[in-house]
Short mmCIF file of C-alpha atoms in Angstrom, two decimals:
data_model
loop_
_atom_site.label_atom_id
_atom_site.label_comp_id
_atom_site.label_asym_id
_atom_site.label_seq_id
_atom_site.Cartn_x
_atom_site.Cartn_y
_atom_site.Cartn_z
CA MET A 1 0.00 0.00 0.00
CA ARG A 2 2.79 2.31 1.01
CA ALA A 3 4.73 1.43 -2.15
CA CYS A 4 1.66 2.11 -4.24
CA PHE A 5 1.24 5.52 -2.64
CA LYS A 6 4.89 6.37 -3.33
CA LEU A 7 4.45 5.34 -6.95
CA ILE A 8 1.41 7.62 -7.31
CA LEU A 9 3.31 10.52 -5.79
CA PHE A 10 6.23 9.89 -8.15
CA ALA A 11 3.89 9.81 -11.14
CA ILE A 12 2.26 13.10 -10.10
CA GLY A 13 5.68 14.65 -9.64
CA MET A 14 6.82 13.52 -13.08
CA LEU A 15 3.63 14.81 -14.64
CA ALA A 16 4.14 18.21 -13.01
CA VAL A 17 7.71 18.41 -14.31
CA THR A 18 6.59 17.46 -17.81
CA VAL A 19 3.76 19.98 -17.86
CA ASN A 20 6.11 22.67 -16.63
CA ALA A 21 8.63 21.86 -19.32
CA ILE A 22 6.03 21.88 -22.07
CA SER A 23 4.33 25.08 -20.98
CA GLY A 24 7.69 26.79 -20.53
CA SER A 25 9.02 25.72 -23.89
CA SER A 26 5.81 26.62 -25.71
CA ASN A 27 6.33 30.19 -24.57
CA ILE A 28 10.01 30.63 -25.08
CA ASP A 29 10.57 28.39 -28.07
CA ARG A 30 8.12 29.96 -30.47
CA LEU A 31 10.91 31.24 -32.70
CA LEU A 32 12.68 27.89 -32.57
CA LEU A 33 9.49 26.20 -33.61
CA THR A 34 9.05 28.63 -36.50
CA ILE A 35 12.60 28.05 -37.64
CA HIS A 36 12.13 24.29 -37.50
CA GLU A 37 8.92 24.57 -39.51
CA GLN A 38 10.57 26.74 -42.13
CA LEU A 39 13.47 24.33 -42.42
CA VAL A 40 11.07 21.44 -42.92
CA GLN A 41 9.38 23.49 -45.65
CA GLY A 42 12.74 23.61 -47.44
CA LYS A 43 13.42 27.28 -46.78
CA VAL A 44 16.82 28.74 -46.10
CA VAL A 45 16.79 30.27 -42.64
CA VAL A 46 19.18 33.10 -41.93
CA VAL A 47 19.73 33.86 -38.27
CA TYR A 48 21.55 37.11 -37.64
CA GLN A 49 22.75 38.96 -34.61
CA MET A 50 23.71 42.61 -34.93
CA ARG A 51 25.67 43.88 -31.93
CA ASN A 52 25.89 47.42 -33.23
CA ASP A 53 23.17 49.70 -32.00
CA ASP A 54 24.51 52.72 -33.88
CA LYS A 55 22.11 53.01 -36.80
CA ASN A 56 24.13 55.96 -38.08
CA SER A 57 27.26 53.88 -38.54
CA GLU A 58 28.38 52.97 -42.04
CA GLN A 59 28.55 49.33 -40.99
CA TYR A 60 24.87 49.39 -40.08
CA ALA A 61 24.03 51.24 -43.31
CA ASP A 62 25.88 48.76 -45.52
CA TRP A 63 24.61 45.73 -43.64
CA ALA A 64 20.98 46.88 -43.72
CA SER A 65 21.16 47.82 -47.38
CA HIS A 66 22.61 44.50 -48.55
CA LEU A 67 20.40 42.44 -46.27
CA ASN A 68 17.24 44.21 -47.41
CA ASP A 69 18.25 44.08 -51.08
CA PHE A 70 18.87 40.36 -50.92
CA ALA A 71 15.79 39.65 -48.81
CA THR A 72 13.41 41.51 -51.12
CA GLU A 73 14.68 39.60 -54.13
CA HIS A 74 14.75 36.19 -52.45
CA ASN A 75 11.78 36.32 -50.11
CA ALA A 76 10.25 33.14 -51.49
CA TYR A 77 13.01 30.88 -50.22
CA TYR A 78 14.74 32.82 -47.46
CA GLN A 79 13.52 33.59 -43.97
CA PHE A 80 15.44 36.01 -41.79
CA HIS A 81 15.35 36.01 -38.02
CA GLN A 82 17.12 38.08 -35.45
CA ALA A 83 18.76 35.81 -32.90
CA THR A 84 17.25 35.66 -29.45
CA LYS A 85 18.76 34.39 -26.23
CA VAL A 86 16.77 31.20 -26.60
CA VAL A 87 18.07 30.65 -30.10
CA ASN A 88 21.62 31.35 -28.95
CA ASP A 89 21.23 28.99 -26.00
CA ASN A 90 19.99 26.28 -28.32
CA LEU A 91 22.67 26.58 -30.98
CA ASN A 92 24.67 23.45 -30.54
CA SER A 93 28.04 24.51 -31.88
CA GLN A 94 31.20 25.53 -30.09
CA LYS A 95 32.32 27.56 -33.09
CA ILE A 96 29.61 30.18 -32.68
CA ASN A 97 30.41 33.05 -30.37
CA THR A 98 26.96 34.24 -29.45
CA ASP A 99 28.33 37.30 -27.65
CA GLY A 100 29.16 39.01 -30.93
CA SER A 101 27.51 39.76 -34.25
CA TYR A 102 27.05 36.80 -36.56
CA THR A 103 25.17 35.49 -39.57
CA LEU A 104 24.14 31.86 -39.76
CA PHE A 105 22.64 30.13 -42.80
CA LEU A 106 20.64 26.95 -42.25
CA LYS A 107 18.98 24.61 -44.72
CA GLU A 108 17.60 21.18 -44.03
CA GLY A 109 19.84 18.44 -45.44
CA GLU A 110 22.48 20.95 -46.59
CA PRO A 111 25.62 22.32 -44.97
CA SER A 112 25.24 25.28 -42.61
CA TYR A 113 27.36 28.38 -43.15
CA PHE A 114 28.57 30.72 -40.47
CA TYR A 115 29.92 34.24 -40.86
CA PRO A 116 31.34 35.63 -37.60
CA ASP A 117 29.95 39.14 -38.11
CA VAL A 118 27.18 40.91 -39.94
CA THR A 119 27.76 40.81 -43.67
CA VAL A 120 28.62 44.04 -45.47
CA GLU A 121 28.99 42.33 -48.86
CA ILE A 122 25.90 41.14 -50.70
CA MET A 123 28.12 38.58 -52.41
CA VAL A 124 28.17 36.60 -49.16
CA TYR A 125 24.43 36.02 -49.50
CA MET A 126 24.81 35.31 -53.21
CA ALA A 127 27.57 32.78 -52.54
CA VAL A 128 25.40 30.86 -50.08
CA ASP A 129 22.52 31.02 -52.53
CA HIS A 130 24.73 29.63 -55.29
CA ALA A 131 26.05 26.91 -52.98
CA TYR A 132 22.55 25.74 -52.04
CA ALA A 133 21.54 25.85 -55.71
CA GLY A 134 24.56 23.69 -56.60
CA ARG A 135 26.07 26.28 -58.92
CA LEU A 136 28.91 27.72 -56.89
CA SER A 137 31.39 29.42 -59.19
CA LYS A 138 35.03 30.14 -58.47
CA ASN A 139 34.26 33.80 -57.80
CA SER A 140 31.30 33.02 -55.56
CA ARG A 141 33.33 30.55 -53.52
CA ILE A 142 35.62 33.40 -52.43
CA PHE A 143 32.74 34.92 -50.48
CA LEU A 144 31.28 31.70 -49.09
CA PRO A 145 31.27 31.70 -45.28
CA ASP A 146 32.77 28.80 -43.37
CA GLU A 147 30.82 25.59 -43.29
CA ILE A 148 30.02 24.48 -39.76
CA LYS A 149 28.28 21.68 -38.01
CA VAL A 150 25.45 23.15 -36.00
CA ARG A 151 22.18 21.95 -34.62
CA LEU A 152 19.25 23.89 -33.28
CA GLU A 153 18.13 21.80 -30.30
CA MET B 1 16.43 83.95 -61.80
CA LYS B 2 20.15 83.53 -62.00
CA ASN B 3 21.26 80.56 -64.00
CA ALA B 4 24.94 80.64 -63.19
CA ALA B 5 26.07 77.75 -61.00
CA VAL B 6 27.38 78.57 -57.57
CA VAL B 7 29.86 76.28 -55.87
CA LEU B 8 29.58 76.16 -52.08
CA ASN B 9 32.50 75.63 -49.74
CA ASN B 10 31.66 71.93 -49.46
CA GLY B 11 31.71 71.44 -53.22
CA ASN B 12 27.94 71.47 -53.74
CA ARG B 13 26.81 73.15 -56.91
CA ILE B 14 23.71 75.28 -56.80
CA ASN B 15 22.22 75.72 -60.22
CA HIS B 16 18.54 74.86 -60.29
CA THR B 17 15.34 76.04 -58.68
CA PRO B 18 13.92 73.60 -56.15
CA ASN B 19 10.68 72.08 -57.27
CA LYS B 20 8.57 71.70 -54.18
CA LYS B 21 5.80 69.87 -56.05
CA ILE B 22 7.95 66.80 -56.47
CA ASN B 23 7.44 63.93 -54.07
CA VAL B 24 10.73 62.62 -52.84
CA SER B 25 11.58 59.76 -50.58
CA VAL B 26 13.57 61.86 -48.17
CA GLU B 27 12.54 63.99 -45.27
CA LEU B 28 13.14 67.69 -45.55
CA ASP B 29 13.75 69.05 -42.11
CA THR B 30 12.86 72.59 -41.12
CA LYS B 31 16.43 73.83 -41.15
CA THR B 32 17.12 72.47 -44.62
CA GLN B 33 13.82 73.77 -45.92
CA GLY B 34 14.60 77.20 -44.52
CA MET B 35 17.98 77.30 -46.16
CA ILE B 36 16.66 76.15 -49.54
CA ARG B 37 13.91 78.77 -49.31
CA HIS B 38 16.56 81.36 -48.52
CA TRP B 39 18.61 80.35 -51.56
CA SER B 40 15.51 80.54 -53.68
CA GLN B 41 14.63 83.99 -52.32
CA ILE B 42 18.04 85.33 -53.22
CA ASN B 43 17.49 84.02 -56.73
CA PHE B 44 19.72 80.99 -56.68
CA GLN B 45 18.58 77.80 -58.29
CA VAL B 46 19.53 74.72 -56.33
CA ALA B 47 20.09 71.08 -57.30
CA GLY B 48 22.09 68.05 -56.32
CA ASP B 49 25.55 67.33 -57.63
CA LEU B 50 25.20 63.69 -58.67
CA VAL B 51 27.11 62.77 -61.81
CA ARG B 52 27.20 59.65 -63.93
CA LEU B 53 30.56 57.97 -64.29
CA GLN B 54 31.18 55.47 -67.06
CA THR B 55 33.27 52.47 -66.00
CA ASP B 56 34.77 52.30 -69.51
CA ASN B 57 36.58 55.52 -68.66
CA PHE B 58 38.40 53.84 -65.78
CA SER B 59 41.08 51.32 -66.63
CA HIS B 60 41.08 49.68 -63.20
CA ILE B 61 37.49 49.95 -62.02
CA GLN B 62 34.67 47.52 -62.76
CA LEU B 63 31.15 46.85 -61.51
CA ILE B 64 30.64 43.51 -59.81
CA PHE B 65 27.96 41.27 -61.35
CA VAL B 66 25.55 41.97 -58.49
CA PHE B 67 26.07 45.73 -58.62
CA LYS B 68 22.66 47.22 -57.94
CA LYS B 69 21.57 49.36 -60.85
CA ILE B 70 19.86 52.60 -59.97
CA GLY B 71 16.95 51.84 -62.27
CA GLN B 72 16.85 55.31 -63.75
CA PRO B 73 16.69 55.63 -67.54
CA GLN B 74 19.41 58.26 -67.58
CA VAL B 75 21.87 55.85 -66.01
CA ALA B 76 23.33 53.21 -68.32
CA ASN B 77 24.20 49.73 -67.07
CA THR B 78 27.88 50.53 -67.30
CA GLU B 79 27.53 53.73 -65.30
CA PHE B 80 27.38 54.53 -61.62
CA LEU B 81 26.35 57.64 -59.73
CA ILE B 82 28.45 59.64 -57.36
CA SER B 83 28.56 63.14 -55.94
CA GLY B 84 30.60 65.55 -58.02
CA ALA B 85 32.56 66.25 -54.85
CA ALA B 86 33.68 62.61 -54.65
CA VAL B 87 34.76 62.14 -58.26
CA GLY B 88 38.34 62.86 -57.20
CA MET B 89 38.20 59.90 -54.84
CA VAL B 90 37.21 57.57 -57.68
CA GLU B 91 39.89 59.00 -59.93
CA LEU B 92 42.49 58.45 -57.23
CA MET B 93 41.24 54.90 -56.70
CA ASN B 94 41.63 54.18 -60.39
CA ALA B 95 45.10 55.71 -60.64
CA THR B 96 46.31 54.00 -57.46
CA ALA B 97 44.88 50.66 -58.51
CA GLY B 98 46.66 51.01 -61.84
CA HIS B 99 49.93 51.78 -60.12
CA LEU B 100 49.59 48.80 -57.77
CA GLY B 101 48.19 46.34 -60.31
CA LEU B 102 44.76 46.10 -58.65
CA ILE B 103 41.26 46.02 -60.06
CA ILE B 104 38.64 47.79 -57.97
CA SER B 105 35.35 45.94 -58.14
CA LEU B 106 32.51 48.22 -57.07
CA ASN B 107 29.66 46.73 -55.06
CA GLN B 108 27.67 49.85 -54.30
CA VAL B 109 28.14 53.60 -54.62
CA PHE B 110 25.20 56.02 -54.41
CA ARG B 111 22.23 54.61 -52.56
CA THR B 112 18.63 55.79 -52.78
CA HIS B 113 16.75 56.28 -49.58
CA ALA B 114 13.22 55.23 -48.87
CA ALA B 115 11.49 55.68 -45.57
CA LYS B 116 9.93 52.26 -45.94
CA VAL B 117 11.22 49.43 -48.08
CA THR B 118 8.76 46.70 -49.00
CA GLY B 119 10.06 43.36 -47.82
CA ALA B 120 12.81 44.92 -45.74
CA VAL B 121 14.09 42.85 -42.85
CA VAL B 122 15.63 45.71 -40.89
CA PRO B 123 15.12 49.49 -40.98
CA PRO B 124 17.39 51.11 -43.55
CA ALA B 125 19.93 53.61 -42.27
CA SER B 126 18.80 57.20 -42.28
CA LYS B 127 22.32 58.60 -42.49
CA SER B 128 25.19 57.30 -44.58
CA GLN B 129 27.80 58.70 -46.89
CA HIS B 130 26.24 56.46 -49.57
CA LEU B 131 23.01 58.44 -49.37
CA ILE B 132 24.76 61.59 -50.54
CA GLY B 133 27.04 59.86 -53.06
CA HIS B 134 30.24 60.25 -51.07
CA ALA B 135 31.01 56.56 -50.50
CA VAL B 136 32.14 53.52 -52.43
CA ASP B 137 31.93 49.87 -51.38
CA CYS B 138 34.41 47.72 -53.24
CA ASN B 139 36.68 44.72 -53.30
CA MET B 140 40.30 45.00 -54.37
CA ILE B 141 41.31 42.25 -56.77
CA ASP B 142 45.01 41.53 -56.70
CA GLY B 143 45.80 39.27 -59.63
CA GLY B 144 43.36 36.44 -59.10
CA ARG B 145 43.03 37.13 -55.43
CA TRP B 146 40.07 39.01 -54.01
CA ASN B 147 40.43 41.03 -50.84
CA THR B 148 37.16 40.39 -49.03
CA SER B 149 35.77 41.27 -45.60
CA LYS B 150 36.48 37.71 -44.58
CA GLY B 151 40.10 38.15 -45.60
CA PHE B 152 40.44 41.46 -43.77
CA ARG B 153 38.99 39.87 -40.64
CA GLY B 154 41.78 37.35 -40.73
CA ASP B 155 44.36 40.02 -41.63
CA LYS B 156 44.97 38.17 -44.89
CA GLN B 157 44.81 41.12 -47.25
CA THR B 158 47.44 41.35 -49.95
CA ASP B 159 50.35 43.79 -49.82
CA ALA B 160 48.91 45.78 -52.72
CA ALA B 161 45.61 46.14 -50.86
CA ARG B 162 47.45 47.44 -47.81
CA ALA B 163 49.32 49.93 -49.98
CA PHE B 164 46.10 51.01 -51.68
CA ILE B 165 44.43 51.74 -48.36
CA LYS B 166 47.46 53.63 -47.13
CA ILE B 167 47.46 55.90 -50.18
CA MET B 168 43.72 56.56 -49.97
CA LYS B 169 43.99 57.50 -46.32
CA ALA B 170 47.03 59.69 -46.93
CA ASN B 171 44.88 61.64 -49.38
CA GLY B 172 42.20 62.34 -46.79
CA PHE B 173 39.73 59.57 -47.50
CA ARG B 174 38.36 57.23 -44.85
CA TRP B 175 38.60 53.47 -45.01
CA GLY B 176 35.84 51.50 -43.25
CA GLY B 177 38.28 48.91 -41.96
CA ASN B 178 39.40 51.52 -39.43
CA PHE B 179 35.92 52.15 -38.08
CA SER B 180 35.08 50.93 -34.57
CA LYS B 181 32.55 48.67 -36.28
CA PRO B 182 34.67 47.53 -39.24
CA ASP B 183 33.34 47.86 -42.76
CA SER B 184 36.31 46.94 -44.92
CA PRO B 185 34.71 47.36 -48.39
CA HIS B 186 33.90 51.00 -47.56
CA PHE B 187 35.79 54.15 -48.62
CA ASP B 188 34.40 57.64 -48.39
CA ALA B 189 35.02 61.33 -48.77
CA GLN B 190 33.32 62.16 -45.52
CA LEU B 191 30.88 65.01 -45.19
CA ASN B 192 30.05 65.40 -41.51
CA ALA B 193 26.60 63.88 -41.16
CA SER B 194 25.71 66.07 -38.18
CA GLN B 195 26.09 69.32 -40.08
CA PHE B 196 23.82 71.26 -42.38
CA ASP B 197 25.93 70.59 -45.46
CA TYR B 198 25.13 66.90 -45.17
CA ASP B 199 21.39 67.48 -44.73
CA ALA B 200 21.24 69.81 -47.71
CA LYS B 201 23.18 67.46 -49.94
CA PHE B 202 21.10 64.51 -48.77
CA PHE B 203 17.91 66.25 -49.76
CA LEU B 204 19.19 67.65 -53.02
CA ASN B 205 20.92 64.49 -54.25
CA GLN B 206 18.05 62.21 -53.33
CA GLN B 207 15.65 64.60 -55.01
CA GLN B 208 17.87 64.83 -58.07
CA LEU B 209 17.34 61.15 -58.70
CA ALA B 210 13.76 60.85 -57.47
CA ALA B 211 12.69 63.74 -59.67
CA SER B 212 14.70 62.54 -62.67
CA GLU B 213 16.57 65.80 -62.75
CA PRO B 214 19.49 65.98 -65.18
CA LEU B 215 22.55 64.02 -64.14
CA GLY B 216 25.86 65.34 -65.32
CA HIS B 217 28.79 63.21 -66.38
#
């Protein structure tokens, strides 16, 4: 009887932990869920982190211009997301310094590419696009970011 | 109305009447509006100083294949726009590149400004030397080797690229690789963005394109 009671208590405890975990993750992992869905849909997901709040800097101006230019012309296949703490915490790669600016390209079943800053050359986006399309030229390869192994948990 | 062009201290040319009926994609602040009104009242005609430069006229400058065309009928595919006050920078780039055996591949020069860009991911910058035609983004090609941002990050630029940057800086131009937030493709002939000269040129040069006003060359 006592053993049965303990078992029931244990089960209730486990249930509470599980419910907590689910309700917590459903709140904080919305972006992760969206990214996973977009990857399953075959989209290229670009996660970026801009650690420069000075919108009057030339770096910001160049970055924003190239990013917007590329995004408006490739909006059918590319999804862009600003990194959040949750995303950073769930990036399973030791090569990514989440304290600084970065640009990460993800595509299901394809290599991931990591640029350790914001990109101020539109050719970086073009190179990744060419790589995923299987038509990477010699000139495009020059701008291709490093391939990394990364998983979004 | 006087038709003779007037050259301001900052290199701006004033030679047309402002057309206030034209919708432009830039904001005209009170101070700038007041100054333009003043110029108009004293019978000056004001306009931007954008000019078209033909890449064929530069032996060591080319446009990269993704160079964003301005989309203005006056501007040919082999041309780019820049402020008349920054033409000297481009000429120096060409001459220096020739001396050092480099090719300068332009990525972007003058940039149009829109308050809202459809499909934009982030807000566009409201101030930049590109918005007045004073900046150039480029890669230096040294033989078959491209000097890219990635290369500069790893301090792997070629000797000729280092020499090129040194010469440009010695002649008073800024290189973005020296900025606190590095931007290695960027060179500019800086016009202080916190002063009136910048605001006036921003308005006039953006309007010059938006209103299809004549572009010199």
